[in-house]
Short mmCIF file of C-alpha atoms in Angstrom, two decimals:
data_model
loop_
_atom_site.label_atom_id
_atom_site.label_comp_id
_atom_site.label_asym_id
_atom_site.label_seq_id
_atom_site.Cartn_x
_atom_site.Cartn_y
_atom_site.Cartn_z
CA UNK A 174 32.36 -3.97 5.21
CA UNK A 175 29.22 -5.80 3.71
CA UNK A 176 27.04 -3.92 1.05
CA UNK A 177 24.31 -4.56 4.30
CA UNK A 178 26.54 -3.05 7.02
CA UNK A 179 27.14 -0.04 4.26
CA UNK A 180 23.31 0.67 4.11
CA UNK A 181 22.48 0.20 8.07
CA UNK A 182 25.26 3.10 8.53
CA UNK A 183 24.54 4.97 5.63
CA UNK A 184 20.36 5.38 6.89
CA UNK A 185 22.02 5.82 10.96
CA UNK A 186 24.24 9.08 9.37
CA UNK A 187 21.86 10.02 7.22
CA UNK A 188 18.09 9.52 9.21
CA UNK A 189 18.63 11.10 13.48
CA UNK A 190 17.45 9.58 16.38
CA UNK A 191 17.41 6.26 14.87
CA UNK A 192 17.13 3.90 17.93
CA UNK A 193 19.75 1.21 18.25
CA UNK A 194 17.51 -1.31 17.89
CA UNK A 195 16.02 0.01 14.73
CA UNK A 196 19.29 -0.52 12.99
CA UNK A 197 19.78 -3.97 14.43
CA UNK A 198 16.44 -5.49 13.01
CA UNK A 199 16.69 -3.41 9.97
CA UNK A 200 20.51 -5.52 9.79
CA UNK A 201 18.24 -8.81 10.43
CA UNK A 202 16.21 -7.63 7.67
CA UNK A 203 18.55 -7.36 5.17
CA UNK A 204 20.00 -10.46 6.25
CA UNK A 205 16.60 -12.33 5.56
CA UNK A 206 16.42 -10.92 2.50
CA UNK A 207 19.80 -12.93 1.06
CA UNK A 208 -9.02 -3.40 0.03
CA UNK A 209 -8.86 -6.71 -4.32
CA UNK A 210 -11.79 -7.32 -1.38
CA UNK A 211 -12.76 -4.26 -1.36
CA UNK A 212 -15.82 -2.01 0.50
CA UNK A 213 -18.95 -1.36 -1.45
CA UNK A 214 -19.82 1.78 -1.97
CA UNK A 215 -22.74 1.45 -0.45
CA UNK A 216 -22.11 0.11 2.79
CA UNK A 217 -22.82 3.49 4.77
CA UNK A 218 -19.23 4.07 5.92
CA UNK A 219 -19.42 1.69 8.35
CA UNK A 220 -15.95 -0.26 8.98
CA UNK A 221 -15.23 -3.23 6.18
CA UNK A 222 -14.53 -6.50 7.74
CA UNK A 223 -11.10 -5.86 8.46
CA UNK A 224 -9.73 -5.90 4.63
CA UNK A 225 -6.66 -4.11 3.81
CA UNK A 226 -6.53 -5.56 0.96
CA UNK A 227 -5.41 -4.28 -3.12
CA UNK A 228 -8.27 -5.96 -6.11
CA UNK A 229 -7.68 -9.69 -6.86
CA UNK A 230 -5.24 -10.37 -9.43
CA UNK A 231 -6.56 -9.89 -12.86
CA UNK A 232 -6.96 -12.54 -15.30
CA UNK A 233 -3.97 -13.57 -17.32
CA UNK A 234 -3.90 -11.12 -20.65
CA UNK A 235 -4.52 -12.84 -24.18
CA UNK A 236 -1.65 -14.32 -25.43
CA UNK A 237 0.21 -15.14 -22.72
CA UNK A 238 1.80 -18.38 -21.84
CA UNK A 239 0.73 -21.31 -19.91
CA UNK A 240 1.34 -20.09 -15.78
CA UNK A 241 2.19 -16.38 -17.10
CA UNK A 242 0.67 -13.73 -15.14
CA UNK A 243 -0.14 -9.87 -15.59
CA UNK A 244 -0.20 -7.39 -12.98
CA UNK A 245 2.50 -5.10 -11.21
CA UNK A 246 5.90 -5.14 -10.02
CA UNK A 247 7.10 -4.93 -6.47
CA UNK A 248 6.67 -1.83 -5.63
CA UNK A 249 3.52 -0.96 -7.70
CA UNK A 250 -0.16 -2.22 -6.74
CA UNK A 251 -1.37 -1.36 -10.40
CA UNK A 252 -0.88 -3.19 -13.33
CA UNK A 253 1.95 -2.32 -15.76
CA UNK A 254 1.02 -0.67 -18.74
CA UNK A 255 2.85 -2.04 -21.49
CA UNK A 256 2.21 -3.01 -25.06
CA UNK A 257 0.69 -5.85 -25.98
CA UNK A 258 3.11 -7.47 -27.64
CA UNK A 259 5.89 -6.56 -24.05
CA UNK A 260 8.01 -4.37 -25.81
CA UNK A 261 9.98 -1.24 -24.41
CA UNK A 262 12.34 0.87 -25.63
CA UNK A 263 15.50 -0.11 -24.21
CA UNK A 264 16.95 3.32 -23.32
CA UNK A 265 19.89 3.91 -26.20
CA UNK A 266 21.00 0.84 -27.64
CA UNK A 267 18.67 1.21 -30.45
CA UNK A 268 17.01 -1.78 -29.72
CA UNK A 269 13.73 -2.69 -27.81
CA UNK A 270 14.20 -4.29 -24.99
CA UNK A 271 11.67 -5.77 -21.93
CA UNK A 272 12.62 -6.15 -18.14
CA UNK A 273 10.77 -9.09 -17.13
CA UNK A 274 10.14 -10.81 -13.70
CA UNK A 275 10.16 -14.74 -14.16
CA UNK A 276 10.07 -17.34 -11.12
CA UNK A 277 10.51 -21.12 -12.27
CA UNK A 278 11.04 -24.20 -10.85
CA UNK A 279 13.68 -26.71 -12.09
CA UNK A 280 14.82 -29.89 -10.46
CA UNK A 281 17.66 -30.10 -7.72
CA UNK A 282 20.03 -31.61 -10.13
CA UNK A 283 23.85 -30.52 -11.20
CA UNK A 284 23.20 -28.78 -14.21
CA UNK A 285 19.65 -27.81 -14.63
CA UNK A 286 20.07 -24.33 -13.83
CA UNK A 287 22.74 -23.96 -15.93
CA UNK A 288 20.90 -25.79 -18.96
CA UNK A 289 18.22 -22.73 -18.08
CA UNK A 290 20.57 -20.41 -18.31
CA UNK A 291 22.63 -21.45 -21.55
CA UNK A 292 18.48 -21.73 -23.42
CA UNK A 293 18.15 -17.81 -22.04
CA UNK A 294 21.29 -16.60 -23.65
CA UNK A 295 20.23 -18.26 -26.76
CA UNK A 296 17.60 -16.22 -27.08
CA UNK A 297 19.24 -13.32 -26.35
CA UNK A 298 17.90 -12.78 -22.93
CA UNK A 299 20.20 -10.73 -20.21
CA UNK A 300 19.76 -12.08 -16.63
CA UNK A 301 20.47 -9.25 -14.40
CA UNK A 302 19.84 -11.00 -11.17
CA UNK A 303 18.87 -14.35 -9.72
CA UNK A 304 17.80 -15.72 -6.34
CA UNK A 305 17.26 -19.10 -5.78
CA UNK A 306 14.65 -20.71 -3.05
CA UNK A 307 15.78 -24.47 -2.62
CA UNK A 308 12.38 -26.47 -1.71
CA UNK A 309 11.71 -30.12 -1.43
CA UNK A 310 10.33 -30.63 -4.43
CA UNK A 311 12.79 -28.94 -6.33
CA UNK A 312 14.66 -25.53 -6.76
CA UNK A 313 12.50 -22.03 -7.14
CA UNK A 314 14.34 -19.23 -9.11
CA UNK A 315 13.54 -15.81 -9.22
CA UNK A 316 14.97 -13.69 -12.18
CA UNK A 317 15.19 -10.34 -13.37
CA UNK A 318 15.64 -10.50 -16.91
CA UNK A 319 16.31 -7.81 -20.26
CA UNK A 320 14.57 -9.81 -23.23
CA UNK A 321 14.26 -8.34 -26.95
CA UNK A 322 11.57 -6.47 -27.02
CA UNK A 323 9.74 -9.04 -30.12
CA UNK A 324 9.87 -12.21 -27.27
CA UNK A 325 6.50 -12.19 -26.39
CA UNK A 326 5.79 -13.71 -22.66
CA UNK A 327 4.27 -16.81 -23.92
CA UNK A 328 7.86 -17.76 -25.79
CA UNK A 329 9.57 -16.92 -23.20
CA UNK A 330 7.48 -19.22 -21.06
CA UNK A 331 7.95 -21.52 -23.84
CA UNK A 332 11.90 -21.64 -23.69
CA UNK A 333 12.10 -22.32 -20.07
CA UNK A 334 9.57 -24.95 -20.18
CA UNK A 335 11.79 -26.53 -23.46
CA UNK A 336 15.27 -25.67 -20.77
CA UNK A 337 13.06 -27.95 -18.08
CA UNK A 338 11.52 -25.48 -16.27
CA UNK A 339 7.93 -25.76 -14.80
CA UNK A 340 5.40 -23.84 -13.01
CA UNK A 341 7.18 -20.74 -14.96
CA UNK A 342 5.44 -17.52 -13.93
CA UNK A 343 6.05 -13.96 -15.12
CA UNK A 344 4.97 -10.39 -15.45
CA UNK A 345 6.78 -7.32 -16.77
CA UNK A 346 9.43 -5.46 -14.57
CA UNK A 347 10.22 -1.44 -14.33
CA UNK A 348 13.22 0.53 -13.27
CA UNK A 349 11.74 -0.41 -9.07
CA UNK A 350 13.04 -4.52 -9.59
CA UNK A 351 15.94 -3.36 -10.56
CA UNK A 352 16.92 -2.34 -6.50
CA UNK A 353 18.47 -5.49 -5.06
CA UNK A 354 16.53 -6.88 -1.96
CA UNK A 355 18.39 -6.20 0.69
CA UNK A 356 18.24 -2.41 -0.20
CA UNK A 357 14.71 -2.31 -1.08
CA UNK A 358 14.16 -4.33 2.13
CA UNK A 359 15.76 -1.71 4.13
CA UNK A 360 13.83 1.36 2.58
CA UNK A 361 10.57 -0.28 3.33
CA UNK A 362 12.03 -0.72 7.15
CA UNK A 363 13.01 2.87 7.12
CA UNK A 364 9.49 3.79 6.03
CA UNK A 365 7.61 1.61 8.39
CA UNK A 366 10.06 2.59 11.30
CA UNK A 367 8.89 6.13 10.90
CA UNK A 368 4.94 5.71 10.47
CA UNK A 369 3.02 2.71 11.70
CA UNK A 370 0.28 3.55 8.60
CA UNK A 371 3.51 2.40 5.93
CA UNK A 372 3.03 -1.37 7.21
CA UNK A 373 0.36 -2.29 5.10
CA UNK A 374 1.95 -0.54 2.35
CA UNK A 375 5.74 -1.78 2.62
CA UNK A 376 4.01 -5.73 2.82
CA UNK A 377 1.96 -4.43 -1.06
CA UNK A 378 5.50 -3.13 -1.87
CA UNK A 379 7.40 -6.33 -0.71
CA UNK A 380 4.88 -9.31 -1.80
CA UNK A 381 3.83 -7.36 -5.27
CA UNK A 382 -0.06 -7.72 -5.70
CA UNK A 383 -1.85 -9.05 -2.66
CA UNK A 384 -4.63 -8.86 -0.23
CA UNK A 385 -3.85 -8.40 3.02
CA UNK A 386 -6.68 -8.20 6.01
CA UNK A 387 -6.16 -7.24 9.62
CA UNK A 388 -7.97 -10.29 11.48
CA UNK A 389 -8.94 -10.99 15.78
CA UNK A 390 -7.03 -13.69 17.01
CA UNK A 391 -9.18 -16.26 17.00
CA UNK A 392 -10.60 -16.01 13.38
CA UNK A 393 -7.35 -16.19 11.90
CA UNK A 394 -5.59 -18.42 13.42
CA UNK A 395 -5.40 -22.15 12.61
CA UNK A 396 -8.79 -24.47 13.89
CA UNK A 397 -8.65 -24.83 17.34
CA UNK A 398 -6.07 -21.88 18.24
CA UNK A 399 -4.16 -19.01 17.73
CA UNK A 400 -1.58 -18.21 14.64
CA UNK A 401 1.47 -19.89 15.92
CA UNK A 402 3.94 -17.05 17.29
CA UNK A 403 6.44 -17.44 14.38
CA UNK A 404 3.64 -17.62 11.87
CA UNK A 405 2.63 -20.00 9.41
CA UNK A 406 3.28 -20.53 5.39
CA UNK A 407 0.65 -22.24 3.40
CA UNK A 408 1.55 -22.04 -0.24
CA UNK A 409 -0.40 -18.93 -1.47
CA UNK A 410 -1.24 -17.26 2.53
CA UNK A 411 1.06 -15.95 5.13
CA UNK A 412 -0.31 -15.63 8.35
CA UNK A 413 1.24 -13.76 10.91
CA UNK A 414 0.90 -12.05 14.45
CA UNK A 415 0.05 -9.22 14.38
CA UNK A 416 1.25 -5.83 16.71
CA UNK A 417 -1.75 -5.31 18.56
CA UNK A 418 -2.46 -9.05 19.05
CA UNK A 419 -4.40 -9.95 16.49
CA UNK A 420 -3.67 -11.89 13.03
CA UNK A 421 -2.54 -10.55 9.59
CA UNK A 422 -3.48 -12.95 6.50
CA UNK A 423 -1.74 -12.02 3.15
CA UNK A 424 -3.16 -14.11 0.46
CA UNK A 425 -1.57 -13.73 -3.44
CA UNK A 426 -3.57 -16.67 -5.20
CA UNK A 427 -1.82 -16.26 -8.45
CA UNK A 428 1.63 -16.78 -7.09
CA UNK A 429 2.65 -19.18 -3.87
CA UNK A 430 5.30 -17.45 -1.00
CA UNK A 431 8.62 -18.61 -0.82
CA UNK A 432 10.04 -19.14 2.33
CA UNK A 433 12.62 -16.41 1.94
CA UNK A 434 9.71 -13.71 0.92
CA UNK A 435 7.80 -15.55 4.52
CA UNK A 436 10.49 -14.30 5.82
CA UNK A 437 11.02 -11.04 4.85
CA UNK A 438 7.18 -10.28 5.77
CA UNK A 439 8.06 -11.57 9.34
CA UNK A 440 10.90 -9.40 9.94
CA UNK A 441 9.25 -6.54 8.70
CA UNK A 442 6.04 -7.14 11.13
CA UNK A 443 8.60 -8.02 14.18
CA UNK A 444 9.85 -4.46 13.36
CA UNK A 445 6.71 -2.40 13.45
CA UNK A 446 5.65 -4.59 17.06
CA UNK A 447 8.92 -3.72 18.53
CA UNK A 448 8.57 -0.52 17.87
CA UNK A 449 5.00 -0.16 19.08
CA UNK A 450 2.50 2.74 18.20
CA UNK A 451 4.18 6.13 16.69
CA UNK A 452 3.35 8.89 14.24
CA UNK A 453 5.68 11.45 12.42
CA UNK A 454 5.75 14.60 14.16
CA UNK A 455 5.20 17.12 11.38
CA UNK A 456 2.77 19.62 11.82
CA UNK A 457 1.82 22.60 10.09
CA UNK A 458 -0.03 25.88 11.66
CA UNK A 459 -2.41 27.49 9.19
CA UNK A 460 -3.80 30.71 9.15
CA UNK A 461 -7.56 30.57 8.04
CA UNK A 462 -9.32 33.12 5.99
CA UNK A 463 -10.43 35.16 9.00
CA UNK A 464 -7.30 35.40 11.10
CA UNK A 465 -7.69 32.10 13.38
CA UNK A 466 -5.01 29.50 13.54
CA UNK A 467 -5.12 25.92 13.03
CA UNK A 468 -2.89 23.07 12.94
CA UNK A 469 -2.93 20.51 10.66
CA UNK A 470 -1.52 17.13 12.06
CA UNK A 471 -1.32 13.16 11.95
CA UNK A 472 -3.76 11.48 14.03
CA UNK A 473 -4.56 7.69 15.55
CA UNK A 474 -6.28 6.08 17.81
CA UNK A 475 -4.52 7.91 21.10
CA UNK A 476 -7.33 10.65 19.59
CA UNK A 477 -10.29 8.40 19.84
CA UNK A 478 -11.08 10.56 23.17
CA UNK A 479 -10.97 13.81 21.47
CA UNK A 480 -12.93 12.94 18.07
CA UNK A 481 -15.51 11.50 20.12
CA UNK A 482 -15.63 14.67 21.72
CA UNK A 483 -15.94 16.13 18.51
CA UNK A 484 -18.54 14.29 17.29
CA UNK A 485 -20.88 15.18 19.96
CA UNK A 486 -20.76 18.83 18.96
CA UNK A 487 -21.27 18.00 15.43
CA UNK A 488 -25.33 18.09 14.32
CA UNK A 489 -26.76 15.41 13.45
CA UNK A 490 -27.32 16.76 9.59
CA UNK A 491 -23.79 17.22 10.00
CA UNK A 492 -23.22 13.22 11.09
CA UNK A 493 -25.64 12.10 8.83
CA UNK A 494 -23.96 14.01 5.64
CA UNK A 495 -20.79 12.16 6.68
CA UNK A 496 -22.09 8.58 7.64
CA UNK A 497 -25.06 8.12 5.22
CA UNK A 498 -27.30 7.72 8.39
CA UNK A 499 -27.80 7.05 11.80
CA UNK A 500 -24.26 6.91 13.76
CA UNK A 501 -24.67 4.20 16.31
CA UNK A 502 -21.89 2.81 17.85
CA UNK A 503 -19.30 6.20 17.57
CA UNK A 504 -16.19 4.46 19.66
CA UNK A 505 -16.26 1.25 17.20
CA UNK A 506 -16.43 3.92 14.17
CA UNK A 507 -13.40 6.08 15.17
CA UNK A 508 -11.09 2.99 16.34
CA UNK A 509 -11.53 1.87 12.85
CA UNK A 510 -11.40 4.99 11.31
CA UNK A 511 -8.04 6.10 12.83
CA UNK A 512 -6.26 2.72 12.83
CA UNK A 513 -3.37 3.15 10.92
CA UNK A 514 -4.05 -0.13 9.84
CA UNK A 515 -6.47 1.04 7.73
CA UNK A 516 -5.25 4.07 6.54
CA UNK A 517 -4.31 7.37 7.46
CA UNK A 518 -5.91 10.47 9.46
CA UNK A 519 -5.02 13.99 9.30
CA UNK A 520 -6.66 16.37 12.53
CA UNK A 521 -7.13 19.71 12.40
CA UNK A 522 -7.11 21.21 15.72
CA UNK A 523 -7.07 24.95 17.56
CA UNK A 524 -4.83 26.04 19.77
CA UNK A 525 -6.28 25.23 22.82
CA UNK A 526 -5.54 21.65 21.62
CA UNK A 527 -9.75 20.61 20.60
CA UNK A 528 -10.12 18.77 17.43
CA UNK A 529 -12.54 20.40 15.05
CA UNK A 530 -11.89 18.30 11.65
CA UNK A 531 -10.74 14.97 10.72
CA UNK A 532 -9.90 13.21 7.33
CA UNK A 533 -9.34 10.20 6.37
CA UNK A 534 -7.57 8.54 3.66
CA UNK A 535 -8.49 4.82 3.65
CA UNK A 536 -6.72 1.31 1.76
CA UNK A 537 -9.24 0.73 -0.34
CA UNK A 538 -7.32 -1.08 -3.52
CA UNK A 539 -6.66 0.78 -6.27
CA UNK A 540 -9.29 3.83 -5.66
CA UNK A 541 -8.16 4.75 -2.10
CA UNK A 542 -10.94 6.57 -0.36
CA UNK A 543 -11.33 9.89 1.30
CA UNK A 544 -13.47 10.78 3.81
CA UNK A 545 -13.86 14.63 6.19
CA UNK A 546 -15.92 15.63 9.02
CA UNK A 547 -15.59 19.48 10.24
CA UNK A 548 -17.23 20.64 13.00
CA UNK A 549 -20.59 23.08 12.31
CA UNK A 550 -18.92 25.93 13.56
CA UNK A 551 -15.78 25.87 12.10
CA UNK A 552 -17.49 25.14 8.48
CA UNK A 553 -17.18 27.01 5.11
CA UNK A 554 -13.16 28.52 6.61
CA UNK A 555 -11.48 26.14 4.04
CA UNK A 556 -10.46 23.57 6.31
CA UNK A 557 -12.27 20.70 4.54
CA UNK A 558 -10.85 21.93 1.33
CA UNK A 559 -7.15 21.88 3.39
CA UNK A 560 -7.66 18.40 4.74
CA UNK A 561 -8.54 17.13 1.56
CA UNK A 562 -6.06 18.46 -0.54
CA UNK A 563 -3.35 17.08 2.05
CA UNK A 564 -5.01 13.17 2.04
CA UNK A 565 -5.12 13.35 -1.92
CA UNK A 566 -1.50 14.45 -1.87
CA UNK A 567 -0.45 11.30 0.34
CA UNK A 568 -2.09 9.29 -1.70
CA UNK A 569 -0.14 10.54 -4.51
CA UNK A 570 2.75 10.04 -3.11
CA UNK A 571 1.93 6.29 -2.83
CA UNK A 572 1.30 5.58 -6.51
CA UNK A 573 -2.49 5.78 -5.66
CA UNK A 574 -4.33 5.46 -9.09
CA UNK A 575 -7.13 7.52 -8.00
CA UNK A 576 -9.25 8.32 -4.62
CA UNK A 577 -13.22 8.55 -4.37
CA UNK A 578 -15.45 10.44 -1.62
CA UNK A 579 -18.58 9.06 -1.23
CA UNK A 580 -21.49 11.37 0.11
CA UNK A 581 -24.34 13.03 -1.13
CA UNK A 582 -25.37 15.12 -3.45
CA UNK A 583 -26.77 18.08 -1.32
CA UNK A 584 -22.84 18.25 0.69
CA UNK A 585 -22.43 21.05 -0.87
CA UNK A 586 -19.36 21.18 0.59
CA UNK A 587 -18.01 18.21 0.28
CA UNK A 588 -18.45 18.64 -3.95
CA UNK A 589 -16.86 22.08 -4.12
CA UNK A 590 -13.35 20.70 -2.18
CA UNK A 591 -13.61 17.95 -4.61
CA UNK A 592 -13.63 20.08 -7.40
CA UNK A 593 -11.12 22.45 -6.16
CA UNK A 594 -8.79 19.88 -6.69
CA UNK A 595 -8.29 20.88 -10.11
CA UNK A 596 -8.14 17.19 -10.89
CA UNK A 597 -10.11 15.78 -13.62
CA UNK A 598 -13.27 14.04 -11.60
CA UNK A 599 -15.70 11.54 -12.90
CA UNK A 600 -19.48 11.31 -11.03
CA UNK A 601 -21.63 8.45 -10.45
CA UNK A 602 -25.46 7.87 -8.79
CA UNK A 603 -25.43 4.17 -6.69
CA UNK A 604 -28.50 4.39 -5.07
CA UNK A 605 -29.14 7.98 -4.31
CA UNK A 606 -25.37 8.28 -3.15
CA UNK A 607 -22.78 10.24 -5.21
CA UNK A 608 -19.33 9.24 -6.07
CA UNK A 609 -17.22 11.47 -6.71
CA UNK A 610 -13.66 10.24 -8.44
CA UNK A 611 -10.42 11.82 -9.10
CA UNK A 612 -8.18 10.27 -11.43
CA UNK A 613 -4.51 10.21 -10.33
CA UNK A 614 -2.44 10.10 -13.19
CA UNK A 615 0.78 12.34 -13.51
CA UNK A 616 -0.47 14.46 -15.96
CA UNK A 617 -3.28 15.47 -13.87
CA UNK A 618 -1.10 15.83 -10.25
CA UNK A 619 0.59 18.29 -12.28
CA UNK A 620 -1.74 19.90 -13.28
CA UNK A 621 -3.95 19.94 -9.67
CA UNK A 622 -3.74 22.78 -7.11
CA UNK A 623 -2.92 20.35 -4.24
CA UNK A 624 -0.86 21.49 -1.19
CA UNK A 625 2.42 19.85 0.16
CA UNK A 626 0.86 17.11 1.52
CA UNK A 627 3.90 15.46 2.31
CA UNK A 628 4.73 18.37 5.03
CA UNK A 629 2.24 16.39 7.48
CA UNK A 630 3.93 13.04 8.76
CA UNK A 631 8.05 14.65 8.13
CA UNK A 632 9.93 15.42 11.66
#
């Protein structure tokens, strides 16, 4: 039995009620596999143009080599934080050591990958995997690679280019690369199989640092018509169709796609249309301050109807608090707002079933926003504070950096659930509108007094 077959029976013994079909593409995966535009902080709340995107790359760090780049594995929108000069402590052979992610091109010739290979070792450099992309211009290699810790990237980009390699690109690796593809592949179909808000994420996850941006039809497709139904490949953008019928560009400037990673991204968008619209069906019933219950719960845009509702019992001190103005248009406001495309929403309802408080966690890059709205008379029971500390959990959980509300500064409210947080919080004045910004890090999620946020969204 194939290490693939191993893992699609391992997740249907180990994961219920996985359909059939699930486990076939997830097998077709594995197979395959062989918001920086971001929203100003000024811009009222309304929806972005459609921008799912992570911050554009950042420019190559000082010292290294011609085509090197900085940034984040797979698995990690952030940039690694490493030394300056790459070095890491290699774990116990009492030697530093670097993983480092490399892609090259050498020519489609007996012999050149070996001559690669054989200049590596020279230098001491482990290869601990290698996938090659044959092209027409020549051969693309990916590698995964354990250098001493004192080869800085620039001579390592050096010693492929002497070994006859060209357009050499790299970027320090963690413990993630070190996951083959076919079983990363199929954890990032697991994920997006149970929530159709881990789509954006698993494509971050899969492509490394990227923007992506949820487009109509007929904006991003090709002049004249649609995105072709298998998609189209052009060097540094994928463009794909999306599941409710409109397109999905992912552009990565600093790196072009490989067919095989074209691919991947396909498979993994055929999955989430197949499967169609679908939230985890965790829920959790609370028991507020003064003896009423509510229940906590994922939300999309099947709930359009009932927040809509809500909103017009909310004031309209209470609207304006949470939209910086005005609210015109409320239906083109909540289809954004609860898109899991965008993000995800957590609804707080009673038990007669009405909605009485939403949140929001949003994509927005590296400094995911939050966002509440509680009805006026079910405010000051600690169900902002509840939501909240729930969204900033998930976004924990997702290697989130840090999240940001934006409102202003007489929400009372809105500051005191930021603050009980008990994470470290840095405040800013654009324009007569507060930002408020908690910082991430481990040390502080340790030290925070956030729920079990992952309880929402778990069957």
């Amino acid at each position: 039995m194939s290490d693939v077959t191993h893992a699609v029976a391992h997740l249907a013994e180990h994961v219920p009620g996985v359909p059939v079909m699930l486990l076939a593409s997830m097998a077709a995966l594995a197979a395959t596999a062989g918001f920086r535009t971001r929203w100003t902080r000024r811009h009222g709340h309304a929806p972005p143009t459609d921008d799912t995107g992570s911050r554009p790359p950042s420019a190559p760090a000082a010292g290294s080599g011609a085509g090197a780049g900085s940034g984040a594995g797979i698995g990690n929108d952030t940039a690694a934080t490493t030394a300056s000069d790459g070095r890491a402590d290699d774990g116990g052979e009492g030697v530093d050591s670097a993983l480092w992610r490399m892609r090259t091109t050498v020519r489609d010739a007996p012999g050149s990958l070996a001559a690669l290979c054989a200049a590596l070792a020279e230098r001491r450099v482990d290869i601990l995997s290698l996938q090659t992309h044959p092209l027409a211009e020549g051969t693309v290699d990916e590698f995964l690679l354990r250098a001493p810790g004192e080869l800085t990237a620039t001579e390592l980009v050096e010693v492929v280019s002497a070994a006859g390699g060209a357009d050499t690109w790299t970027e320090r690796a963690d413990a993630h690369d070190l996951v083959d593809a076919p079983t990363r592949v199929l954890a990032l179909a697991a994920r997006t199989a149970q929530d159709a808000a881990e789509l954006p994420l698993a494509l971050r996850q899969l492509l490394g640092r990227c923007t992506i941006r949820s487009l109509p039809a007929a904006a991003g497709g090709r002049p004249g018509g649609e995105v072709l139904p298998e998609g189209s490949l052009e060097d540094t953008v994928l463009r794909l169709r999306a599941p409710e019928g409109g397109v999905i560009t992912v552009e990565r400037p600093y790196l072009p796609f490989t067919p095989a990673e074209f691919a991947r991204a396909r498979a993994l968008v055929e999955l989430d249309t197949r499967l169609g619209p679908r939230l985890p069906r965790g829920r959790d019933v609370l028991t507020l301050a003064e003896g009423s219950d509510i229940t906590v719960r994922r939300a999309d845009t099947r709930d359009v109807p009932a927040a809509k509702a809500m909103h017009e019992r909310c004031s309209a001190r209470t609207l304006g608090m949470r939209y910086h103005g005005p609210v015109g248009d409320a239906d083109r406001y909540l289809n954004h707002l609860l898109s899991p495309r965008f993000g995800r929403t957590l609804a707080a309802q009673t038990a007669s079933g009405r909605i009485v408080g939403l949140g929001h966690l949003l994509w927005d890059g590296d400094e995911t926003e939050v966002a509440l709205l509680v009805e006026d008379a079910w405010q000051h029971r600690g169900i902002g504070g509840e939501l909240l500390g729930r969204l900033v959990a998930m976004a924990a959980e997702t290697d989130c950096a840090s999240v940001y509300a934006v409102t202003q500064a007489s929400n009372t409210g809105m500051v005191a659930a930021m603050r009980g947080l008990g994470l470290p919080l840095d405040y800013q004045i654009e324009e007569g509108t507060l930002v408020i910004t908690a910082r991430l890090d481990s040390a502080s999620r340790a030290a925070a007094r956030l729920p079990q946020g992952q309880r929402i969204g778990r069957d």
